[in-house]
mmCIF file of C-alpha atoms in Angstrom:
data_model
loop_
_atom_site.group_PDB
_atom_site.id
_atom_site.type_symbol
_atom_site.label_atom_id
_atom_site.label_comp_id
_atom_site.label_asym_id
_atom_site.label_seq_id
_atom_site.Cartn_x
_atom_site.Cartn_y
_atom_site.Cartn_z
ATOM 1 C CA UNK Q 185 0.000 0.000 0.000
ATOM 2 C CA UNK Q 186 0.902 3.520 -0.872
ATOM 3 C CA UNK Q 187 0.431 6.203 2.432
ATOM 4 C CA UNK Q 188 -0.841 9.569 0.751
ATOM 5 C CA UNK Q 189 -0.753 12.450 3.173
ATOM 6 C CA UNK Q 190 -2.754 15.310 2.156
ATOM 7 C CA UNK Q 191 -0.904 17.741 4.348
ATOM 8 C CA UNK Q 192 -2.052 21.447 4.456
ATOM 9 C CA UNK Q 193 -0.033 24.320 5.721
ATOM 10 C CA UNK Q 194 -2.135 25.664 8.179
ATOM 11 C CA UNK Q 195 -1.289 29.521 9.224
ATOM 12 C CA UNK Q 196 -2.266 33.070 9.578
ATOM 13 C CA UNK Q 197 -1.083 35.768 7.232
ATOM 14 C CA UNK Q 198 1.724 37.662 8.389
ATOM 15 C CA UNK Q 199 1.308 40.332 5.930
ATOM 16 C CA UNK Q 200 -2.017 40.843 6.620
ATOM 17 C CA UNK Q 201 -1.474 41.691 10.092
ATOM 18 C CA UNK Q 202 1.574 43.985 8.668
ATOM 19 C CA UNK Q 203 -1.560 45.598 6.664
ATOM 20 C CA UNK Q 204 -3.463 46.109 9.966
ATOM 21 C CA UNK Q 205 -5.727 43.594 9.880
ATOM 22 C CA UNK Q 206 -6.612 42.164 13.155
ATOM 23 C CA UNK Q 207 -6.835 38.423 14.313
ATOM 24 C CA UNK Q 208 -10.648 37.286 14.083
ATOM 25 C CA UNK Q 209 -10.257 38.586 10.217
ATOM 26 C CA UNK Q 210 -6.930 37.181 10.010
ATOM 27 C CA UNK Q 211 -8.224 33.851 10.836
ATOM 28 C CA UNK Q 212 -11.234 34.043 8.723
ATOM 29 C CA UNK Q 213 -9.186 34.842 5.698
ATOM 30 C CA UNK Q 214 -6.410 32.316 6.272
ATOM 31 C CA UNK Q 215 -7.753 29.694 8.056
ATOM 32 C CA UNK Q 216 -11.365 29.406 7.084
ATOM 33 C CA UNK Q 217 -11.189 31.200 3.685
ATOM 34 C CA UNK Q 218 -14.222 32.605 3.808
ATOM 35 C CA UNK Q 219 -15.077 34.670 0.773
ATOM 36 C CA UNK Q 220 -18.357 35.659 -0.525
ATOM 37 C CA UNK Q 221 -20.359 33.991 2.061
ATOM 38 C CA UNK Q 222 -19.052 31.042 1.847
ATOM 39 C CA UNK Q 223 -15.674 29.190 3.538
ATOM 40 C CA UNK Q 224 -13.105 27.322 1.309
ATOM 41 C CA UNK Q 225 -10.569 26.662 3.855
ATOM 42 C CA UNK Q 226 -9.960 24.007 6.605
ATOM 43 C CA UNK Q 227 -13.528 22.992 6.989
ATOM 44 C CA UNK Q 228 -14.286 22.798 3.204
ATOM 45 C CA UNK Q 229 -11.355 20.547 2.462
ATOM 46 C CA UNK Q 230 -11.997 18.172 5.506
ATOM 47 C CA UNK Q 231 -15.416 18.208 3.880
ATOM 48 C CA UNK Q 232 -14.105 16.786 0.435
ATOM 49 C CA UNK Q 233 -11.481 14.661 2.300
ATOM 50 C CA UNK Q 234 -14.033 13.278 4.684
ATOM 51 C CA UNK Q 235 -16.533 12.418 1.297
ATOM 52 C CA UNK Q 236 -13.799 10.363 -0.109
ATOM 53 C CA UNK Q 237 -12.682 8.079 3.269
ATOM 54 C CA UNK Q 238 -9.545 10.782 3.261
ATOM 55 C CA UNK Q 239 -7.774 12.153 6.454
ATOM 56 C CA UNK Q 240 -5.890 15.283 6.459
ATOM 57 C CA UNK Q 241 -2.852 16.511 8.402
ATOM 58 C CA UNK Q 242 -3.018 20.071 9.121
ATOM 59 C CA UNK Q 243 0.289 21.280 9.783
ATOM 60 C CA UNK Q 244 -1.066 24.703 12.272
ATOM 61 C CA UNK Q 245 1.150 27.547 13.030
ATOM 62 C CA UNK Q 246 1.344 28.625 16.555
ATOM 63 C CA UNK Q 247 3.781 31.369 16.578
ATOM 64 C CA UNK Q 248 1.348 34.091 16.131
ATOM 65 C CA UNK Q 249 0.196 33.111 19.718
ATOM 66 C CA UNK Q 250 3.537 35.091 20.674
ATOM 67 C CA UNK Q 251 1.791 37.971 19.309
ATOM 68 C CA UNK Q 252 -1.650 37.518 19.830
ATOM 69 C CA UNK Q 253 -1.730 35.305 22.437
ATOM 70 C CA UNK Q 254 -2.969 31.350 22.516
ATOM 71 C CA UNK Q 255 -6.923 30.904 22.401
ATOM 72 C CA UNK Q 256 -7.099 31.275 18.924
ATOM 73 C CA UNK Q 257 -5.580 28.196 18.349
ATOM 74 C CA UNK Q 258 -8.259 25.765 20.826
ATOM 75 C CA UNK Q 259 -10.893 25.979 18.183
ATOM 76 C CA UNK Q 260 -9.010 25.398 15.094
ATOM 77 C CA UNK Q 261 -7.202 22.031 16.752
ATOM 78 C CA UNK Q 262 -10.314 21.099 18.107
ATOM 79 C CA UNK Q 263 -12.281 21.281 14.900
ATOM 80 C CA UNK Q 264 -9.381 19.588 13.039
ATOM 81 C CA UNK Q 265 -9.187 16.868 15.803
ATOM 82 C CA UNK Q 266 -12.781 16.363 16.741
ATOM 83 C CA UNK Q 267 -12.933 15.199 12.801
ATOM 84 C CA UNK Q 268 -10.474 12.826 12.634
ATOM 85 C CA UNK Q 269 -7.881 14.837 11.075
ATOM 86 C CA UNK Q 270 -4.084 15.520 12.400
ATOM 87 C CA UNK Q 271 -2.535 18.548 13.946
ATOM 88 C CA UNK Q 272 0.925 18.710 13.353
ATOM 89 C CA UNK Q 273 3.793 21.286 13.953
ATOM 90 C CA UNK Q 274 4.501 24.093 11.714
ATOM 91 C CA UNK Q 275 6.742 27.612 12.324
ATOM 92 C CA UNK Q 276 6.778 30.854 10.197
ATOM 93 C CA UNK Q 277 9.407 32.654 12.599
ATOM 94 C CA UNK Q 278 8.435 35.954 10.730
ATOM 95 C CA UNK Q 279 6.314 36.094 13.827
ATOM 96 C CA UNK Q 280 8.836 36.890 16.439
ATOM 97 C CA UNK Q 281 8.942 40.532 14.822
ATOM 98 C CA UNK Q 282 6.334 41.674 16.868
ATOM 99 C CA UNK Q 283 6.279 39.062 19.820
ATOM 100 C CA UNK Q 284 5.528 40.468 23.089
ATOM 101 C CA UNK Q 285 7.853 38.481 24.662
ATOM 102 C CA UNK Q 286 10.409 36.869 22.636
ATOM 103 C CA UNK Q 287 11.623 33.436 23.741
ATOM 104 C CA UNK Q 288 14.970 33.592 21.731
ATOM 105 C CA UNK Q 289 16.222 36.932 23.113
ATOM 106 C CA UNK Q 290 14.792 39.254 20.392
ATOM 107 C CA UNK Q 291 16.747 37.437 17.842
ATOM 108 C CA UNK Q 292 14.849 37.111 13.976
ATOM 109 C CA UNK Q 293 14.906 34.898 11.203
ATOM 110 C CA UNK Q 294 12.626 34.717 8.198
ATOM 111 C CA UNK Q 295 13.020 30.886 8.825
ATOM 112 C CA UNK Q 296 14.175 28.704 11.738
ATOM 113 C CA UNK Q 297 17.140 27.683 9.551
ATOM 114 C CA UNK Q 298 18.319 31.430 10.264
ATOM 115 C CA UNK Q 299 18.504 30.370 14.154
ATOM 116 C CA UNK Q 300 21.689 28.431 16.085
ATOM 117 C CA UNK Q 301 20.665 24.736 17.369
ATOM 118 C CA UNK Q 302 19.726 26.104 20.905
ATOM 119 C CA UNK Q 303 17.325 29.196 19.360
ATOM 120 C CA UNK Q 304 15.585 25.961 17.295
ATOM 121 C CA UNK Q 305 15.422 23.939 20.445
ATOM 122 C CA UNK Q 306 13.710 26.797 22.106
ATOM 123 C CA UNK Q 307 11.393 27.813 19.367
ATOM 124 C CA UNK Q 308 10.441 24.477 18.644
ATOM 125 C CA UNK Q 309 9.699 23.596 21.989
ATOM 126 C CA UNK Q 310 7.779 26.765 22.606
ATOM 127 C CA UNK Q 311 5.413 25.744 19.690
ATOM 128 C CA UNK Q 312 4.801 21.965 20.380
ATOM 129 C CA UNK Q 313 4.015 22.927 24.065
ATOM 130 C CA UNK Q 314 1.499 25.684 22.799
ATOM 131 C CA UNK Q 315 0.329 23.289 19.892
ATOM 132 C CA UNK Q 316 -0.588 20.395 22.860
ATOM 133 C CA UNK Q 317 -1.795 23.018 25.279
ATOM 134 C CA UNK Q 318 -4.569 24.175 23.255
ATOM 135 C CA UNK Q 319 -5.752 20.346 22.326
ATOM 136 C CA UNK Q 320 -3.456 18.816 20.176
ATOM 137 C CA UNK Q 321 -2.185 14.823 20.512
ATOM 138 C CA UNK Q 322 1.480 14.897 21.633
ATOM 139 C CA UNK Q 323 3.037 16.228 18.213
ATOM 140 C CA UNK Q 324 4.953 13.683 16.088
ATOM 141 C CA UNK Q 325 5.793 15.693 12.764
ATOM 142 C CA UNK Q 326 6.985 18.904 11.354
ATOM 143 C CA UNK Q 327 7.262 20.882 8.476
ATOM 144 C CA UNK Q 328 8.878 24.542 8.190
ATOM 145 C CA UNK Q 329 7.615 27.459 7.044
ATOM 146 C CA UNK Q 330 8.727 28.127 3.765
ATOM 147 C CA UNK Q 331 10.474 24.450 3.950
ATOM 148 C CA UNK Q 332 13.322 26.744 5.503
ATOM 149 C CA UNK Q 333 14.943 24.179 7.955
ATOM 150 C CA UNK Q 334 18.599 22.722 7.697
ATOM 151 C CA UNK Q 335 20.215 19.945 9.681
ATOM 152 C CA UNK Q 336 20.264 21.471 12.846
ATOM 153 C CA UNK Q 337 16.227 21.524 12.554
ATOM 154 C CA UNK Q 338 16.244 17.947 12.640
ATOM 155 C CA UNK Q 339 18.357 17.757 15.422
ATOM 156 C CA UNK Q 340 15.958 20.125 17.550
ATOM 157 C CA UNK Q 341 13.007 18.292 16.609
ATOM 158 C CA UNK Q 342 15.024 14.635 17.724
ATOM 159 C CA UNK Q 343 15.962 16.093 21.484
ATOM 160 C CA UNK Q 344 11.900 17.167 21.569
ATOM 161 C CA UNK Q 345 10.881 13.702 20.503
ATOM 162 C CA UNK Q 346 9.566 14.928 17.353
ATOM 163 C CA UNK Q 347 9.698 11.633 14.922
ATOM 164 C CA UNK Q 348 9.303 12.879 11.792
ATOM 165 C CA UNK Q 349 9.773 16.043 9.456
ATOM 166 C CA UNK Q 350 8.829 17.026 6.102
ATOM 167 C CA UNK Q 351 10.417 19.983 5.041
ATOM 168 C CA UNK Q 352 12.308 18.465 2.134
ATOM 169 C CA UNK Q 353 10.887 19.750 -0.772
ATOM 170 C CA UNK Q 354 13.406 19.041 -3.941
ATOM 171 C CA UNK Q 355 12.200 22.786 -5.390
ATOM 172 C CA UNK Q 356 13.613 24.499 -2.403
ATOM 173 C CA UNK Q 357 16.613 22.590 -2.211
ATOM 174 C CA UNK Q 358 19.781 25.161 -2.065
ATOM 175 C CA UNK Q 359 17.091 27.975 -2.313
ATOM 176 C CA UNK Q 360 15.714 27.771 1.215
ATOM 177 C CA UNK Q 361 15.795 24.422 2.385
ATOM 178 C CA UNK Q 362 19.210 24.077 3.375
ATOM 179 C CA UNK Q 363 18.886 19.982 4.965
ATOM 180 C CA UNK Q 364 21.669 17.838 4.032
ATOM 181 C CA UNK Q 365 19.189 15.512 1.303
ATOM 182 C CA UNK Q 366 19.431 14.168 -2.373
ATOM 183 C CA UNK Q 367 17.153 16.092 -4.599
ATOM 184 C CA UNK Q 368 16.124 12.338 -6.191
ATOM 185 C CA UNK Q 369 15.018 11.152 -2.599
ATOM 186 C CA UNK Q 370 11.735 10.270 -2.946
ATOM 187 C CA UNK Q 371 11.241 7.297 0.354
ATOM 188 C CA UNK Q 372 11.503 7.909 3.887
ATOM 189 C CA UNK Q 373 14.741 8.316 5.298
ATOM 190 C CA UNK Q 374 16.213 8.649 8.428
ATOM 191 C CA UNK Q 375 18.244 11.824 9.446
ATOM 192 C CA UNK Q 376 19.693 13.166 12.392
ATOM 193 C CA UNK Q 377 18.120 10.363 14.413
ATOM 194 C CA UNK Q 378 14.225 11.572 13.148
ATOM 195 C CA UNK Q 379 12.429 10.067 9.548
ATOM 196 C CA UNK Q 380 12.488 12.760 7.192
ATOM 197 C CA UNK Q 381 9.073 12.114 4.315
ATOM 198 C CA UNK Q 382 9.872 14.412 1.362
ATOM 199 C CA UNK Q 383 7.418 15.965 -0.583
ATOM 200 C CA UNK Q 384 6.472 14.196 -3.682
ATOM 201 C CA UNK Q 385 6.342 15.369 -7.224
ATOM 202 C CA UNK Q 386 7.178 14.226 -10.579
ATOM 203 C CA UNK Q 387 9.349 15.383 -14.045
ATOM 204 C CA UNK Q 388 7.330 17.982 -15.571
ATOM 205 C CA UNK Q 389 9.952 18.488 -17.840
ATOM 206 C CA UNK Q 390 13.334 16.484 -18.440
ATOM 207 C CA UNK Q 391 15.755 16.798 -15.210
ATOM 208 C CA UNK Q 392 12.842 19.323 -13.694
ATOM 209 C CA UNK Q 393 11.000 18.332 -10.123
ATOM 210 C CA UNK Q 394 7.434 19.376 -10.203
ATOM 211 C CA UNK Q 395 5.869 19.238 -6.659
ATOM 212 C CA UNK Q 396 2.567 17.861 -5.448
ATOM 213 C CA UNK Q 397 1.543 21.014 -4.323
ATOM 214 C CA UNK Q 398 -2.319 21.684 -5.521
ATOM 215 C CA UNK Q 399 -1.795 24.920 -7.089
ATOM 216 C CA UNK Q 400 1.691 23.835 -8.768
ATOM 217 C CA UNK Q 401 0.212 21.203 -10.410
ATOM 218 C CA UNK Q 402 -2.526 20.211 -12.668
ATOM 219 C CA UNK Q 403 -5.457 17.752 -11.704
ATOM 220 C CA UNK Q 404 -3.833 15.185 -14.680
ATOM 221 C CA UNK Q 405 0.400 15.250 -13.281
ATOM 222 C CA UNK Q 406 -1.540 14.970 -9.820
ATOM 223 C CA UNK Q 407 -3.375 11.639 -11.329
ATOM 224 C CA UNK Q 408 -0.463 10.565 -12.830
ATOM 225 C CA UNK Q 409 1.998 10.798 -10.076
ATOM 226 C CA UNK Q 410 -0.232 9.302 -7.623
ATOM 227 C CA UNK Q 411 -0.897 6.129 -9.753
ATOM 228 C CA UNK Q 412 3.076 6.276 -10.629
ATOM 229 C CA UNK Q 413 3.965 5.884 -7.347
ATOM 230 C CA UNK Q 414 0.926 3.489 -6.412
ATOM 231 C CA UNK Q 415 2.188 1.094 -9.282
ATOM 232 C CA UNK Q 416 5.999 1.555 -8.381
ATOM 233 C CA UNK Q 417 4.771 0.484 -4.571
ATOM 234 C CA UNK Q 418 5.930 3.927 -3.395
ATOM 235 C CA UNK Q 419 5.931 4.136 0.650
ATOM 236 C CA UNK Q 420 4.332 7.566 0.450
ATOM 237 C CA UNK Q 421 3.227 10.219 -1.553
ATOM 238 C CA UNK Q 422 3.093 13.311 0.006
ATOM 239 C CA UNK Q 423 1.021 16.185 -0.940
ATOM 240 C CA UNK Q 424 0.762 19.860 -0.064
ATOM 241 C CA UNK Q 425 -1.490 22.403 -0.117
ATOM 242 C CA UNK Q 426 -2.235 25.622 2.428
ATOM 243 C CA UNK Q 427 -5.557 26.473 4.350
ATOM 244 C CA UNK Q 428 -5.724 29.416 2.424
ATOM 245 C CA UNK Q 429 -4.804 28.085 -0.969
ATOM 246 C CA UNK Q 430 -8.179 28.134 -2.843
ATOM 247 C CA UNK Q 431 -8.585 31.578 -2.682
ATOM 248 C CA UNK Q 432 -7.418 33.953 -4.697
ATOM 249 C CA UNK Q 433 -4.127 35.523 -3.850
ATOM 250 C CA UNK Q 434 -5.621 38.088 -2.597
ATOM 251 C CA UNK Q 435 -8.219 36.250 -0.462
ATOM 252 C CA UNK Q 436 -11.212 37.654 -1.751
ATOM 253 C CA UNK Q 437 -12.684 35.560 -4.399
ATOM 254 C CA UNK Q 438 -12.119 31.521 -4.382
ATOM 255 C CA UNK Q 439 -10.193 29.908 -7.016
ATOM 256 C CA UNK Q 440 -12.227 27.008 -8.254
ATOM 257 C CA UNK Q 441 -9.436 25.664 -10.286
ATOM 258 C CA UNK Q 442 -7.276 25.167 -7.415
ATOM 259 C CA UNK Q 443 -10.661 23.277 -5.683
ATOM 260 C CA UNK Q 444 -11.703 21.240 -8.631
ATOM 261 C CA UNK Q 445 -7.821 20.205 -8.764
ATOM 262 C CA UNK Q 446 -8.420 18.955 -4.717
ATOM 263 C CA UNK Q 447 -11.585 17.305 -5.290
ATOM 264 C CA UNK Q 448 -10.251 15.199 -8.454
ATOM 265 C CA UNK Q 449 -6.887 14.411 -6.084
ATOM 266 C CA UNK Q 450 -9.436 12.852 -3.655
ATOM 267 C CA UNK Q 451 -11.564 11.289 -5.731
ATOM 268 C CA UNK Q 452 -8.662 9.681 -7.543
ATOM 269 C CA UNK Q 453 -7.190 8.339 -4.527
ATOM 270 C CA UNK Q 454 -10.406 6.749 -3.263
ATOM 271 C CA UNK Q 455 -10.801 4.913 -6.540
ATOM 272 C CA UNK Q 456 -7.166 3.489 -6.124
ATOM 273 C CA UNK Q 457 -7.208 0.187 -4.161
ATOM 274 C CA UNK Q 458 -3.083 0.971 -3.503
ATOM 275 C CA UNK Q 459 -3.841 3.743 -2.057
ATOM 276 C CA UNK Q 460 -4.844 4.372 1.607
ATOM 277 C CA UNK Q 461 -5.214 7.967 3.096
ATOM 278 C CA UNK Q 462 -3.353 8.686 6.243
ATOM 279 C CA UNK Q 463 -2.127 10.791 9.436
ATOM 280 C CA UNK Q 464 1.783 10.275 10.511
ATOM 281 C CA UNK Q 465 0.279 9.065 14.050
ATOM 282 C CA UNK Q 466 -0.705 5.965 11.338
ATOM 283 C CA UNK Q 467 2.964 5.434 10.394
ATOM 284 C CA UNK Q 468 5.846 3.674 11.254
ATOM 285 C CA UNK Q 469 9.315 4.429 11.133
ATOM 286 C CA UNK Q 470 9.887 1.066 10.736
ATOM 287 C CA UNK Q 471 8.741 2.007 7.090
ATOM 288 C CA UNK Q 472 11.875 3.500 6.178
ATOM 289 C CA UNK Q 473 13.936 0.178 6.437
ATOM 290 C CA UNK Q 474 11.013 -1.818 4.220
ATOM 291 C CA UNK Q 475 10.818 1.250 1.595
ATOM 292 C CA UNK Q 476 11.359 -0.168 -1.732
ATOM 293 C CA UNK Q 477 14.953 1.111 -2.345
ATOM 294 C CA UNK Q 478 14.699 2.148 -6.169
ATOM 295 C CA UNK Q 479 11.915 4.337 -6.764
ATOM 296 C CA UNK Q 480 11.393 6.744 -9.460
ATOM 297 C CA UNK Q 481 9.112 9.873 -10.762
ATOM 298 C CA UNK Q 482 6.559 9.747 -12.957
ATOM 299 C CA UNK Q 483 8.427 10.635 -16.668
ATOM 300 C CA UNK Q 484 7.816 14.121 -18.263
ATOM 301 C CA UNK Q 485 4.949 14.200 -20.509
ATOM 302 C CA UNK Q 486 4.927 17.313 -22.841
ATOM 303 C CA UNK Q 487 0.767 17.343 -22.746
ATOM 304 C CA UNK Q 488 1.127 17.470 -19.362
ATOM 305 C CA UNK Q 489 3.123 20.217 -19.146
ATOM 306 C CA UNK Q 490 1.611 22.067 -21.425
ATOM 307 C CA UNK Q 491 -1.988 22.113 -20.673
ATOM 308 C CA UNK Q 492 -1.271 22.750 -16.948
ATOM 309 C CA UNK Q 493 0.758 25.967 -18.497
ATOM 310 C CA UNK Q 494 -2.227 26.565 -20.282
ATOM 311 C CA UNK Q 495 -4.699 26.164 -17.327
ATOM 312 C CA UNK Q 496 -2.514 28.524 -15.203
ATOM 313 C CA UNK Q 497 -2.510 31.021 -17.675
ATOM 314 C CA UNK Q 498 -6.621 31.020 -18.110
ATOM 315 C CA UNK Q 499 -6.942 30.759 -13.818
ATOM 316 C CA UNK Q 500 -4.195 33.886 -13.416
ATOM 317 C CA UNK Q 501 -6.218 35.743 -15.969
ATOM 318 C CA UNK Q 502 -10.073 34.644 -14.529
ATOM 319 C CA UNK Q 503 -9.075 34.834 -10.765
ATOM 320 C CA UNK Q 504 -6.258 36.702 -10.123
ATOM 321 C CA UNK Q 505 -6.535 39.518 -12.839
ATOM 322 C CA UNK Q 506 -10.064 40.008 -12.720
ATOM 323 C CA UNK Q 507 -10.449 40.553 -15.964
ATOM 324 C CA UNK Q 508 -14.403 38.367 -16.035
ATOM 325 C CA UNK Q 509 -16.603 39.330 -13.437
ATOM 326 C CA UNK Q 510 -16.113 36.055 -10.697
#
């Protein structure tokens, strides 16, 4: 069986607060996505996940609690948890510009790669503890904001007891993501004593990495690098996406490109007997020593590729531009 983690990058908008905007609207916007009446956010995509036997893992923010303080965060983890779903551990540092009380010293860092071993002890201590205080299972997995992290993350989350991480993305490799990993890793590994689960892609084009992020990639390379790596007995397949992320960019109108593209992901998977969604509290480690040892990415397909250039071009200019009344 092939684990797929639909993994969403749960967080508040640091620009927006930058723009003034306070924290109930902040949360509406980025959490819930509500536009136009209607929400397209957390609870709409446990909705689809939930249609199609799917479980989520929300990787939630809790840095802005430095800011803002914590009860924001007790009724996102316990609608996430109360359904099924995972909370996990993620950090946007960007926060500790305007912490009341900073728990590094004042230091910054656009990501926690930008901080010394003890300042990422610290800062990902503080989060897991505010992460379990406002509901959350004892956290077991990470991923950093903007996949910024290097090998001294890892380290920090092994002396917390965090067992696994996924802030490999191949894109970001040497352009933010500074951990010690092989672009062509595709299985579970083990690093610095923890299991690091990359996110997955495929070859859009020849020598290219694609990611399986829902906005980066059409419904069809989605399709096709699932049942790749459910054919090629992959361990995992690893998808990302962000509470906010079928909006618009600027959070006012919702994107239903980016939706239909989530929907089709799930309905794919629960059509796919190889397939079985899951939370990393359903994983082993153990699955890094029975991971099939070569694996591959789907090939490059030039239809592909092109009609997902061709889709982003039409979305940019419906949704983004404005240009047709949504």
């Amino acid at each position: 069986m092939t684990a797929l983690l639909v993994t969403v990058d749960t967080e508040l908008s640091s620009s927006l607060y930058q723009r003034g905007v306070g924290l109930s609207d902040n949360v509406r916007r980025s959490i819930w996505a509500e536009a136009r009446g209607q929400a397209h956010g957390i609870g709409w995509q446990m909705d689809v996940l939930e249609r199609h036997g799917l479980k989520g893992v929300f990787f939630l923010d809790p840095m802005p609690a430095l800011v803002h303080g914590a009860d924001f965060l007790m009724p996102i983890v316990e609608a996430i948890e109360g359904r099924g779903h995972e909370v996990q551990m993620h950090i946007h540092t960007e926060w500790l510009a305007w912490a009341k009380e900073s728990p590094v010293g004042g230091r910054q860092g656009r990501n926690i790669a930008d901080f010394s071993l003890d300042d990422q002890i610290t800062l990902l201590s503080r989060a897991k503890t505010l992460l379990e205080q406002a509901g959350a299972p004892s956290i077991t997995a990470f991923r950093a904001g903007n996949f910024g992290a290097n090998d001294d993350t890892l380290r920090a989350l092994a002396t917390i007891d965090v067992l696994w991480d996924s802030s490999v993305n191949p894109a970001y490799l040497g352009h933010g993501c500074d951990i010690t990993a092989d672009p062509a890793q595709i299985g579970a590994q083990r690093m610095q004593n923890i299991v690091e689960l990359p996110v997955s892609g495929i070859h859009d084009r020849p020598g290219h990495f694609r990611p399986a992020q829902i906005c980066a990639m059409s419904a069809s390379e989605m399709r096709a690098g699932l049942r790749h790596a459910a054919r090629m007995q992959h361990d995992a397949f690893t998808v990302v996406t962000h509470s906010f992320e079928m909006l618009s960019r600027d959070r006012k109108r919702p994107n239903a490109m980016v939706k239909a593209r989530f929907v089709a992901l799930c309905r794919e998977a629960a059509r796919l007997p190889q397939v079985r969604g899951v939370g990393f509290r359903d994983l082993s480690p153990a699955m890094v020593d029975s991971s099939p040892k070569l694996l591959t990415r789907v090939a490059p397909s030039r239809v592909r590729t092109g009609l997902r250039l061709a889709q982003q071009a039409w979305a940019t200019w419906r949704y983004e531009h404005r240009l047709i009344p949504a």
